[in-house]
Coordinates of C-alpha atoms in Angstrom, one line a residue:
X1 CA 0.0 0.0 0.0
X2 CA 2.8 2.4 0.9
X3 CA 4.7 1.5 -2.3
X4 CA 1.6 2.3 -4.4
X5 CA 1.1 5.6 -2.5
X6 CA 4.7 6.6 -3.0
X7 CA 4.6 5.7 -6.7
X8 CA 1.5 7.7 -7.4
X9 CA 2.0 10.7 -5.0
X10 CA 5.0 13.1 -4.9
X11 CA 4.0 15.0 -1.8
X12 CA 6.2 13.0 0.5
X13 CA 9.2 13.5 -1.8
X14 CA 8.7 17.3 -1.7
X15 CA 8.3 17.4 2.1
X16 CA 11.3 15.1 2.4
X17 CA 13.4 17.6 0.4
X18 CA 12.3 20.5 2.7
X19 CA 13.0 18.6 5.9
X20 CA 16.4 17.2 4.6
X21 CA 17.6 20.6 3.5
X22 CA 16.5 22.6 6.6
X23 CA 17.8 20.0 9.1
X24 CA 21.2 19.9 7.3
X25 CA 21.7 23.5 6.5
X26 CA 19.3 25.4 8.8
X27 CA 22.2 26.8 10.9
X28 CA 23.1 29.1 7.9
X29 CA 19.8 31.0 8.3
X30 CA 21.6 32.9 11.1
X31 CA 24.4 34.1 8.8
X32 CA 24.6 37.7 7.9
X33 CA 25.1 39.4 4.5
X34 CA 28.0 38.1 2.5
X35 CA 30.9 39.6 0.5
X36 CA 28.9 40.6 -2.6
X37 CA 27.4 43.6 -0.9
X38 CA 30.8 45.1 -0.3
X39 CA 32.1 43.9 -3.6
X40 CA 29.4 45.9 -5.3
X41 CA 30.4 49.0 -3.3
X42 CA 34.0 48.6 -4.4
X43 CA 32.8 48.1 -8.0
X44 CA 30.9 51.4 -7.7
X45 CA 33.7 53.5 -6.4
X46 CA 36.6 51.9 -8.4
X47 CA 34.9 51.7 -11.8
X48 CA 36.7 53.8 -14.4
X49 CA 34.8 57.0 -15.3
X50 CA 31.5 55.9 -13.6
X51 CA 30.6 53.7 -16.6
X52 CA 30.3 50.5 -14.7
X53 CA 28.7 52.2 -11.8
X54 CA 25.9 53.5 -13.9
X55 CA 25.5 50.3 -15.9
X56 CA 25.3 48.3 -12.7
X57 CA 22.6 50.6 -11.4
X58 CA 20.7 50.2 -14.6
X59 CA 21.1 46.4 -14.5
X60 CA 19.5 46.4 -11.0
X61 CA 16.8 48.7 -12.3
X62 CA 16.0 46.5 -15.3
X63 CA 13.5 44.1 -13.7
X64 CA 9.8 43.7 -14.4
X65 CA 7.7 43.9 -11.3
X66 CA 7.1 40.2 -10.7
X67 CA 10.8 39.5 -10.7
X68 CA 11.5 42.6 -8.5
X69 CA 8.8 41.4 -6.1
X70 CA 10.4 38.0 -5.7
X71 CA 13.9 39.5 -5.5
X72 CA 13.2 42.3 -3.0
X73 CA 9.7 43.1 -1.9
X74 CA 8.6 39.6 -0.9
X75 CA 11.3 39.6 1.8
X76 CA 10.2 43.0 3.1
X77 CA 6.5 42.0 3.1
X78 CA 7.2 38.7 4.9
X79 CA 9.4 40.5 7.4
X80 CA 6.6 43.0 8.2
X81 CA 4.0 40.2 8.6
X82 CA 6.1 38.0 10.8
X83 CA 7.2 40.9 13.0
X84 CA 3.6 42.2 13.3
X85 CA 2.0 38.8 14.4
X86 CA 4.9 37.2 16.2
X87 CA 8.2 38.9 17.1
X88 CA 10.8 41.1 15.4
X89 CA 12.9 39.2 12.8
X90 CA 15.8 40.3 10.7
X91 CA 15.0 40.8 7.1
X92 CA 18.2 38.9 6.2
X93 CA 16.8 35.8 7.9
X94 CA 13.6 36.0 5.8
X95 CA 15.7 36.4 2.7
X96 CA 17.7 33.3 3.6
X97 CA 14.5 31.3 4.0
X98 CA 13.3 32.6 0.6
X99 CA 16.5 31.4 -1.0
X100 CA 16.2 28.0 0.6
X101 CA 12.6 27.5 -0.6
X102 CA 13.3 28.6 -4.2
X103 CA 16.3 26.2 -4.3
X104 CA 14.2 23.4 -2.9
X105 CA 11.4 24.1 -5.4
X106 CA 14.1 23.9 -8.2
X107 CA 15.1 20.5 -7.0
X108 CA 11.5 19.3 -7.0
X109 CA 10.9 20.7 -10.5
X110 CA 14.0 18.9 -11.6
X111 CA 12.5 15.7 -10.1
X112 CA 9.4 16.3 -12.2
X113 CA 11.5 16.7 -15.3
X114 CA 13.4 13.6 -14.6
X115 CA 10.1 11.6 -14.4
X116 CA 9.2 13.1 -17.8
X117 CA 12.5 12.1 -19.3
X118 CA 12.7 8.6 -17.9
X119 CA 9.0 7.5 -17.3
X120 CA 9.8 5.4 -14.2
X121 CA 8.1 2.0 -14.3
X122 CA 8.3 1.2 -10.6
X123 CA 9.0 2.7 -7.2
X124 CA 12.7 1.7 -7.3
X125 CA 13.2 3.7 -10.5
X126 CA 11.3 6.7 -9.1
X127 CA 13.5 6.6 -5.9
X128 CA 16.6 6.7 -8.2
X129 CA 15.2 9.8 -9.9
X130 CA 14.4 11.4 -6.6
X131 CA 17.9 10.7 -5.2
X132 CA 19.3 12.2 -8.5
X133 CA 17.3 15.4 -7.8
X134 CA 18.8 15.5 -4.3
X135 CA 22.3 15.5 -5.9
X136 CA 21.3 18.8 -7.5
X137 CA 19.9 20.0 -4.1
X138 CA 23.1 19.5 -2.2
X139 CA 25.6 20.1 -5.1
X140 CA 28.4 22.3 -3.7
X141 CA 28.1 24.7 -6.7
X142 CA 24.6 25.7 -5.3
X143 CA 26.2 27.0 -2.1
X144 CA 26.8 30.5 -3.5
X145 CA 23.2 30.7 -4.7
X146 CA 21.6 29.4 -1.5
X147 CA 23.8 31.0 1.2
X148 CA 24.4 34.4 -0.5
X149 CA 21.2 36.5 -0.6
X150 CA 22.5 38.7 -3.4
X151 CA 22.5 35.9 -6.1
X152 CA 18.8 35.1 -6.1
X153 CA 18.3 36.0 -9.8
X154 CA 20.1 32.8 -10.8
X155 CA 17.7 30.7 -8.7
X156 CA 14.7 32.6 -10.2
X157 CA 16.0 32.2 -13.7
X158 CA 16.3 28.4 -13.3
X159 CA 13.0 28.2 -11.4
X160 CA 11.1 29.9 -14.3
X161 CA 13.1 28.0 -16.9
X162 CA 12.3 24.6 -15.4
X163 CA 8.6 25.5 -15.2
X164 CA 8.9 26.6 -18.9
X165 CA 10.4 23.1 -19.6
X166 CA 7.5 21.3 -17.9
X167 CA 4.8 23.3 -19.6
X168 CA 6.5 22.9 -23.0
X169 CA 6.0 19.2 -22.6
X170 CA 2.3 19.9 -21.8
X171 CA 2.1 22.1 -24.9
X172 CA 3.6 19.3 -27.0
X173 CA 0.8 16.9 -25.9
X174 CA -2.0 19.5 -25.8
X175 CA -2.0 22.7 -27.8
X176 CA -4.3 25.1 -26.1
X177 CA -4.3 28.8 -25.3
X178 CA -3.6 28.3 -21.6
X179 CA -0.4 26.2 -22.3
X180 CA 0.8 28.7 -24.9
X181 CA 0.3 31.5 -22.3
X182 CA 2.1 29.6 -19.6
X183 CA 5.1 28.8 -21.8
X184 CA 5.4 32.4 -23.0
X185 CA 4.9 34.1 -19.7
X186 CA 7.2 31.8 -17.7
X187 CA 10.0 32.1 -20.3
X188 CA 9.6 35.8 -20.3
X189 CA 10.0 35.9 -16.5
X190 CA 13.1 33.6 -16.8
X191 CA 14.7 36.0 -19.2
X192 CA 13.9 38.9 -16.9
X193 CA 15.5 37.1 -14.1
X194 CA 18.8 36.5 -15.9
X195 CA 19.7 36.8 -19.6
X196 CA 21.4 33.4 -19.4
X197 CA 17.9 31.8 -19.6
X198 CA 18.2 32.4 -23.4
X199 CA 20.0 29.1 -23.5
X200 CA 16.7 27.3 -22.8
X201 CA 15.5 28.5 -26.2
X202 CA 17.6 25.7 -27.5
X203 CA 17.7 23.2 -24.6
X204 CA 13.9 22.8 -24.4
X205 CA 12.9 22.2 -28.0
X206 CA 16.0 19.9 -28.5
X207 CA 15.3 17.8 -25.5
X208 CA 11.6 17.3 -26.3
X209 CA 12.3 16.6 -30.0
X210 CA 15.0 14.0 -29.2
X211 CA 12.9 12.3 -26.5
X212 CA 9.7 12.2 -28.5
X213 CA 11.5 11.1 -31.7
X214 CA 11.7 7.5 -30.2
X215 CA 7.9 7.2 -30.4
X216 CA 6.8 9.7 -33.0
X217 CA 7.2 10.0 -36.7
X218 CA 10.0 12.4 -37.6
X219 CA 7.7 14.8 -39.6
X220 CA 5.0 14.7 -37.0
X221 CA 7.5 15.3 -34.3
X222 CA 8.9 18.3 -36.1
X223 CA 5.4 19.8 -36.6
X224 CA 4.7 19.5 -32.9
X225 CA 8.1 21.0 -31.9
X226 CA 7.9 23.9 -34.2
X227 CA 5.1 25.8 -32.3
X228 CA 7.1 25.4 -29.0
X229 CA 10.2 26.8 -30.5
X230 CA 8.3 29.6 -32.2
X231 CA 6.6 30.5 -28.9
X232 CA 9.9 30.6 -27.1
X233 CA 11.6 32.5 -29.9
X234 CA 8.9 35.2 -30.2
X235 CA 9.0 35.6 -26.4
X236 CA 12.7 36.1 -26.6
X237 CA 12.4 38.6 -29.5
X238 CA 9.8 40.6 -27.5
X239 CA 12.0 40.6 -24.4
X240 CA 15.1 41.6 -26.4
X241 CA 13.3 44.5 -28.1
X242 CA 12.2 45.8 -24.7
X243 CA 15.7 45.3 -23.4
X244 CA 17.4 46.9 -26.4
X245 CA 15.1 49.9 -26.1
X246 CA 16.1 50.2 -22.4
X247 CA 19.8 50.0 -23.3
X248 CA 19.4 52.6 -26.1
X249 CA 17.4 55.0 -23.9
X250 CA 20.1 54.8 -21.2
X251 CA 23.0 55.1 -23.7
X252 CA 24.6 51.7 -22.8
X253 CA 27.1 50.1 -25.2
X254 CA 28.6 46.6 -25.5
X255 CA 32.0 45.2 -25.9
X256 CA 32.9 44.4 -29.5
X257 CA 36.5 43.0 -29.4
X258 CA 36.6 39.3 -30.1
X259 CA 40.4 38.9 -30.6
X260 CA 40.9 36.9 -27.4
X261 CA 37.5 35.0 -27.6
X262 CA 39.3 31.7 -28.3
X263 CA 41.4 31.9 -25.2
X264 CA 38.6 33.2 -22.9
X265 CA 36.2 30.6 -24.2
X266 CA 38.5 27.6 -23.5
X267 CA 39.5 29.0 -20.1
X268 CA 35.9 29.5 -19.1
X269 CA 34.8 26.2 -20.4
X270 CA 37.5 24.4 -18.5
X271 CA 36.6 26.3 -15.3
X272 CA 32.9 25.5 -15.5
X273 CA 33.2 21.8 -16.3
X274 CA 36.0 21.3 -13.7
X275 CA 33.8 23.0 -11.1
X276 CA 30.8 20.9 -12.2
X277 CA 32.5 17.5 -11.8
X278 CA 35.2 18.4 -9.2
X279 CA 33.5 20.7 -6.7
X280 CA 35.9 19.6 -3.9
X281 CA 38.7 21.8 -5.3
X282 CA 37.3 24.9 -3.6
X283 CA 37.6 27.1 -6.6
X284 CA 37.4 30.7 -5.6
X285 CA 37.0 33.8 -7.7
X286 CA 40.4 35.1 -6.8
X287 CA 42.4 31.9 -7.2
X288 CA 43.7 32.9 -10.6
X289 CA 44.7 29.4 -11.5
X290 CA 43.3 29.0 -15.0
X291 CA 45.6 27.6 -17.6
X292 CA 45.0 27.2 -21.3
X293 CA 46.6 23.7 -21.5
X294 CA 44.2 22.3 -18.9
X295 CA 41.4 24.0 -20.8
X296 CA 42.3 22.1 -23.9
X297 CA 42.4 18.9 -22.0
X298 CA 39.0 19.5 -20.6
X299 CA 37.7 20.4 -24.1
X300 CA 39.2 17.1 -25.4
X301 CA 37.5 15.0 -22.8
X302 CA 34.3 16.9 -23.5
X303 CA 34.5 16.0 -27.2
X304 CA 35.0 12.3 -26.3
X305 CA 31.8 12.5 -24.2
X306 CA 30.1 14.1 -27.1
X307 CA 31.1 11.2 -29.4
X308 CA 29.9 8.7 -26.8
X309 CA 26.5 10.4 -26.6
X310 CA 26.2 10.4 -30.4
X311 CA 26.9 6.6 -30.4
X312 CA 24.0 6.0 -27.9
X313 CA 21.7 8.2 -30.0
X314 CA 22.4 6.6 -33.3
X315 CA 23.0 3.0 -32.2
X316 CA 20.5 2.6 -29.3
X317 CA 18.2 5.6 -30.0
X318 CA 18.9 6.8 -26.5
X319 CA 18.8 10.6 -26.5
X320 CA 19.6 11.3 -22.8
X321 CA 23.3 11.8 -23.2
X322 CA 22.8 14.2 -26.1
X323 CA 20.3 16.1 -23.9
X324 CA 22.9 16.3 -21.1
X325 CA 25.6 17.5 -23.6
X326 CA 23.1 20.1 -25.0
X327 CA 22.3 21.3 -21.5
X328 CA 25.9 21.6 -20.4
X329 CA 27.0 23.2 -23.7
X330 CA 24.2 25.8 -23.6
X331 CA 24.3 26.5 -19.9
X332 CA 28.0 26.8 -19.7
X333 CA 29.5 27.7 -23.1
X334 CA 27.1 30.0 -24.8
X335 CA 26.7 32.4 -21.8
X336 CA 30.5 33.1 -22.2
X337 CA 29.5 35.0 -25.4
X338 CA 27.1 37.1 -23.4
X339 CA 29.5 37.6 -20.6
X340 CA 32.1 39.4 -22.7
X341 CA 30.7 42.8 -21.7
X342 CA 32.8 45.8 -20.9
X343 CA 30.0 48.4 -20.7
X344 CA 26.3 47.9 -20.5
X345 CA 25.2 45.1 -18.1
X346 CA 28.5 44.0 -16.5
X347 CA 29.1 40.8 -14.6
X348 CA 30.7 41.4 -11.1
X349 CA 32.7 38.2 -11.6
X350 CA 32.7 36.5 -14.9
X351 CA 33.8 33.2 -13.4
X352 CA 31.7 33.0 -10.3
X353 CA 30.0 29.8 -9.4
X354 CA 26.6 31.3 -9.7
X355 CA 26.9 31.1 -13.5
X356 CA 27.3 27.3 -13.2
X357 CA 24.0 26.9 -11.3
X358 CA 21.8 26.3 -14.3
X359 CA 24.1 23.6 -15.5
X360 CA 24.0 21.4 -12.5
X361 CA 20.6 19.8 -13.5
X362 CA 22.5 18.2 -16.4
X363 CA 24.7 16.3 -13.8
X364 CA 21.5 14.9 -12.1
X365 CA 20.2 13.8 -15.5
X366 CA 23.5 12.1 -16.3
X367 CA 23.6 10.3 -12.9
X368 CA 19.9 9.3 -13.2
X369 CA 20.6 7.8 -16.7
X370 CA 23.6 5.9 -15.4
X371 CA 21.7 4.5 -12.4
X372 CA 18.6 3.6 -14.4
X373 CA 20.8 1.7 -16.9
X374 CA 22.6 -0.3 -14.2
X375 CA 20.1 -0.7 -11.4
X376 CA 18.3 -3.7 -13.0
X377 CA 21.5 -5.6 -13.7
X378 CA 22.0 -8.4 -11.3
X379 CA 24.5 -7.9 -8.4
X380 CA 24.7 -4.1 -9.2
X381 CA 21.6 -3.1 -7.2
X382 CA 23.5 -2.8 -3.9
X383 CA 26.5 -1.2 -5.6
X384 CA 24.5 1.5 -7.3
X385 CA 22.6 2.3 -4.0
X386 CA 25.9 2.6 -2.1
X387 CA 27.4 4.8 -4.8
X388 CA 24.4 7.1 -4.8
X389 CA 24.4 7.3 -1.0
X390 CA 28.2 8.1 -0.9
X391 CA 27.8 10.8 -3.6
X392 CA 25.0 12.4 -1.6
X393 CA 26.9 12.3 1.7
X394 CA 30.1 13.5 -0.1
X395 CA 28.3 16.5 -1.7
X396 CA 26.5 17.3 1.6
X397 CA 29.7 17.4 3.6
X398 CA 31.4 19.6 1.0
X399 CA 28.4 22.0 0.9
X400 CA 28.4 22.1 4.7
X401 CA 32.1 23.2 4.6
X402 CA 31.5 25.7 1.8
X403 CA 28.5 27.3 3.5
X404 CA 30.9 28.6 6.2
X405 CA 32.5 30.8 3.5
X406 CA 29.3 32.8 3.3
X407 CA 29.0 33.5 7.1
X408 CA 30.3 37.0 6.7
X409 CA 32.8 39.1 4.7
X410 CA 35.9 38.3 6.8
X411 CA 35.2 34.6 6.6
X412 CA 34.8 34.7 2.8
X413 CA 38.0 36.6 2.2
X414 CA 39.9 34.5 4.7
X415 CA 38.8 31.3 3.1
X416 CA 39.5 32.7 -0.4
X417 CA 43.1 33.5 0.6
X418 CA 43.6 30.3 2.6
X419 CA 42.6 28.1 -0.3
X420 CA 44.0 30.1 -3.2
X421 CA 47.2 28.6 -4.6
X422 CA 48.7 32.1 -5.1
X423 CA 48.0 33.3 -1.6
X424 CA 48.7 30.3 0.7
X425 CA 51.3 32.1 2.8
X426 CA 50.0 35.7 2.3
X427 CA 46.7 34.7 4.0
X428 CA 48.4 34.2 7.4
X429 CA 49.6 37.8 7.5
X430 CA 47.1 39.9 5.4
X431 CA 44.2 39.4 7.8
X432 CA 46.1 40.6 11.0
X433 CA 47.6 43.4 8.9
X434 CA 44.1 44.8 8.2
X435 CA 43.1 44.3 11.8
X436 CA 46.2 46.2 13.0
X437 CA 45.4 49.0 10.6
X438 CA 41.8 49.2 11.7
X439 CA 42.7 49.2 15.4
X440 CA 45.6 51.6 15.0
X441 CA 47.9 49.0 16.4
X442 CA 51.1 50.0 14.6
X443 CA 53.2 47.2 16.2
X444 CA 50.9 44.6 14.8
X445 CA 50.6 46.4 11.5
X446 CA 54.3 46.7 10.9
X447 CA 55.1 43.2 12.0
X448 CA 52.7 41.7 9.5
X449 CA 53.7 44.1 6.8
X450 CA 57.3 43.1 7.2
X451 CA 56.3 39.4 6.9
X452 CA 54.4 40.1 3.7
X453 CA 57.2 42.2 2.3
X454 CA 59.7 39.4 3.0
X455 CA 57.5 36.9 1.3
X456 CA 57.2 39.0 -1.9
X457 CA 59.6 42.0 -1.9
X458 CA 58.6 42.9 -5.4
X459 CA 54.8 43.3 -4.8
X460 CA 54.0 46.9 -5.2
X461 CA 51.1 46.8 -2.7
X462 CA 53.6 46.3 0.2
X463 CA 56.0 48.9 -1.1
X464 CA 53.2 51.5 -1.2
X465 CA 52.2 50.4 2.3
X466 CA 55.7 51.3 3.5
X467 CA 55.8 54.5 1.6
X468 CA 52.5 55.6 3.2
X469 CA 53.7 54.6 6.6
X470 CA 57.0 56.5 6.4
X471 CA 55.3 59.5 4.8
X472 CA 52.9 59.9 7.7
X473 CA 55.8 59.3 10.1
X474 CA 57.7 62.1 8.4
X475 CA 60.6 59.7 7.7
X476 CA 62.0 60.9 4.4
X477 CA 64.9 58.4 4.3
X478 CA 62.5 55.5 4.9
X479 CA 60.0 56.8 2.3
X480 CA 62.7 57.4 -0.4
X481 CA 64.3 54.0 0.2
X482 CA 61.0 52.3 -0.7
X483 CA 60.4 54.7 -3.6
X484 CA 63.7 53.7 -5.0
X485 CA 62.8 50.0 -4.5
X486 CA 59.6 50.7 -6.4
X487 CA 61.5 52.1 -9.4
X488 CA 64.4 49.6 -9.4
X489 CA 63.0 46.3 -8.2
X490 CA 59.5 46.2 -9.8
X491 CA 58.3 46.3 -13.3
X492 CA 58.1 50.1 -13.3
X493 CA 55.6 50.3 -16.1
X494 CA 52.4 52.4 -16.7
X495 CA 50.2 50.5 -14.2
X496 CA 52.7 50.9 -11.4
X497 CA 53.4 54.5 -12.4
X498 CA 49.7 55.3 -12.3
X499 CA 49.5 53.9 -8.8
X500 CA 52.4 56.2 -7.9
X501 CA 50.7 59.2 -9.5
X502 CA 47.6 58.4 -7.4
X503 CA 49.8 58.1 -4.3
X504 CA 51.3 61.5 -4.9
X505 CA 47.9 63.0 -5.6
X506 CA 46.4 61.5 -2.4
X507 CA 49.4 63.1 -0.5
X508 CA 48.7 66.5 -2.2
X509 CA 52.0 66.4 -4.1
X510 CA 50.2 67.5 -7.3
X511 CA 53.3 68.6 -9.2
X512 CA 55.0 65.2 -8.7
X513 CA 51.7 63.4 -9.7
X514 CA 51.6 65.5 -12.9
X515 CA 55.3 64.6 -13.7
X516 CA 54.7 60.8 -13.3
X517 CA 51.6 61.0 -15.5
X518 CA 53.6 62.8 -18.3
X519 CA 56.0 59.8 -18.0
X520 CA 53.0 57.5 -18.5
X521 CA 52.0 59.3 -21.7
X522 CA 55.6 59.0 -22.9
X523 CA 55.5 55.3 -22.3
X524 CA 52.2 55.0 -24.2
X525 CA 53.7 56.9 -27.2
X526 CA 56.7 54.5 -27.2
X527 CA 54.5 51.5 -27.0
X528 CA 52.2 52.6 -29.8
X529 CA 55.3 53.4 -32.0
X530 CA 56.8 49.9 -31.4
X531 CA 53.5 48.2 -32.4
X532 CA 53.2 50.5 -35.4
X533 CA 56.6 49.4 -36.6
X534 CA 55.4 45.8 -36.3
X535 CA 52.3 46.6 -38.4
X536 CA 50.0 46.0 -35.5
X537 CA 47.7 48.1 -33.3
X538 CA 47.3 48.0 -29.6
X539 CA 44.4 49.0 -27.3
X540 CA 45.7 50.5 -24.0
X541 CA 43.5 49.4 -21.1
X542 CA 46.0 49.2 -18.2
X543 CA 45.6 51.9 -17.0
X544 CA 42.6 53.1 -18.9
X545 CA 43.6 56.2 -20.9
X546 CA 40.6 58.2 -19.8
X547 CA 41.6 57.6 -16.1
X548 CA 45.1 58.9 -16.9
X549 CA 43.8 62.1 -18.5
X550 CA 41.3 62.5 -15.6
X551 CA 44.0 62.2 -12.9
X552 CA 46.3 64.6 -14.9
X553 CA 43.5 67.1 -15.1
X554 CA 42.9 66.8 -11.3
X555 CA 46.6 67.4 -10.6
X556 CA 46.7 70.4 -12.8
X557 CA 43.4 71.8 -11.4
X558 CA 44.9 71.7 -7.9
X559 CA 47.9 73.7 -9.2
X560 CA 45.5 76.3 -10.7
X561 CA 46.4 75.3 -14.2
X562 CA 42.8 75.6 -15.2
X563 CA 43.1 75.8 -19.0
X564 CA 45.3 72.8 -19.2
X565 CA 43.1 70.9 -16.7
X566 CA 40.0 71.8 -18.8
X567 CA 41.6 70.3 -21.9
X568 CA 42.5 67.1 -20.1
X569 CA 39.0 66.7 -18.6
X570 CA 37.6 67.0 -22.1
X571 CA 40.2 64.4 -23.3
X572 CA 38.9 62.1 -20.6
X573 CA 35.3 62.5 -21.9
X574 CA 36.5 62.1 -25.5
X575 CA 38.0 58.6 -24.6
X576 CA 35.1 57.8 -22.3
X577 CA 31.8 59.6 -23.1
X578 CA 30.3 58.1 -19.9
X579 CA 32.9 59.9 -17.7
X580 CA 30.4 62.0 -15.8
X581 CA 32.9 63.1 -13.1
X582 CA 35.2 64.6 -15.8
X583 CA 32.2 66.5 -17.2
X584 CA 31.3 67.8 -13.8
X585 CA 34.9 69.0 -13.1
X586 CA 35.0 70.7 -16.6
X587 CA 31.8 72.5 -15.7
X588 CA 33.4 73.9 -12.5
X589 CA 36.4 75.2 -14.5
X590 CA 34.2 76.7 -17.2
X591 CA 32.3 78.5 -14.5
X592 CA 35.5 79.9 -13.1
X593 CA 36.5 81.1 -16.6
X594 CA 33.2 82.9 -17.0
X595 CA 31.6 80.5 -19.5
X596 CA 28.4 80.0 -17.6
X597 CA 26.2 78.6 -20.3
X598 CA 28.7 76.0 -21.4
X599 CA 29.4 75.2 -17.7
X600 CA 25.6 74.7 -17.1
X601 CA 25.4 72.4 -20.1
X602 CA 28.3 70.2 -19.0
X603 CA 26.9 70.0 -15.5
X604 CA 23.4 69.0 -16.8
X605 CA 25.1 66.3 -19.0
X606 CA 27.1 65.0 -16.0
X607 CA 23.9 64.7 -13.9
X608 CA 22.1 63.0 -16.7
X609 CA 24.9 60.5 -17.1
X610 CA 25.4 59.8 -13.4
X611 CA 22.5 60.3 -11.0
X612 CA 24.9 59.3 -8.2
X613 CA 26.9 62.6 -8.3
X614 CA 26.8 64.1 -4.8
X615 CA 26.4 67.6 -6.1
X616 CA 22.8 68.7 -6.6
X617 CA 21.1 70.6 -9.4
X618 CA 21.1 73.7 -7.2
X619 CA 24.8 74.1 -8.1
X620 CA 23.7 75.0 -11.7
X621 CA 22.0 78.2 -10.6
X622 CA 24.6 79.3 -8.0
X623 CA 26.8 82.3 -8.9

């Protein structure tokens, strides 16, 4: 009786997922906000010429109300209701619960899709599919999505995409207005949540076509698939037109240089696939351990797997492996093309784990296929069950460990340094260095700074730390010693020189800042000439040329060289039309030179470009 109930009813499976996840990871509900909040702040204030600042603001703004409600207002509403009827609760705790529930729903929706793909014939096969969905539930890649409240859009994008997948199967079997409406609306919401949902435009029709091709005539199958693809495609076109109009209205532009696409594509593909199958490596954003040779190896193995999947399709008419390949390829590879964005809608971290989230269902499909194939073979039942149990326990333990990374900012960065191959020793001294600085404990600060300097004497960060310390201590000999080390023992190139110019500017040595910047322009001229002789062109991005002009103009402005400063502020805006701060400063100089109308126009343009400028519109009318 119980077997029959479990076979026909999924309620107990859904409740089981909720209980399992909350019992295992419920402690994380007490965690605070994580690193991304502060990462965004740094992105805002360190972005060149305000371009990324403004585009990030527009990216956050570009949400239709249902998505915005699920991302923000739902938490506020639930916090108010709970606090009103029970006791005060932190909004962050409600937000964590929302993340938990959306992720659990995604796991359950995957379970529904697995049943559609494999049509379980008995309770044993259904349990295998459920355990496969649990592998997605506890996969370590999901840790960033679940424990970090700022990455909910990835959960929502997959949530609406999986619902679109389910209703597309319904539309295949029964074409009615309601199913068309559901497919279109759900896919539209998926695209609004995250543009990466565009990949399901290919994943869904391909999966249904291959699956149904086993039982349907090819021509009839194509006729049934075409309306589904057309519905998804039209929905995407409508979304993209709205999005494109939004981008045009806000003067956003996209990156167009594809010279290094080959390298970036292989590196990203290797990163994603390695993270998908080997989550125990603790890959962090700042590890900087990506090598093209390993990328080629991963790509080679991927092509072998593709060949194997084609064999099963053509020889045994089994489409599951091709569906897995299609899902992984679309979810991991194609988004790289969308991620190559310099302006417009930027990605805070191009290689963060959150972008792998929509690919992990493919792993559950692969495991389910493998287990279904082997579970009925004699003597393998116990082996398959043990392997499945070990995999779940293994993933759960890793996710438990990784969840601690998202406890708070200090924990995240500590773990990032601790596990990064490039920072294994640096970690032990960098954290107490910051603590000593914050607590004004100079003994602790200097001790750890000396340790870091001895570990890597050529690292410019430590040299600048010493220069700052000796400058504030009025120790000219100590300051000049490290200044000479900077010039002699490091690669004293434009990026380092730009840091030095910023250092001089921050210390109000404007003349010396100007002199260093003039050196940078001389280096640029030499670099351009060398490449011209070779018949090649070079695009200078480190440091950004508009930033160099802007800093030069600031140094000149502080020396009362107003006309020279005005010219360089305008050069900054010429190289970067989004440089609102340069426009604002040019308006100040124009006003001082008596050109009030032009000053007013520059100021209005600056405010239009960057609503974050601290100055108000009242400045326009002041004398």
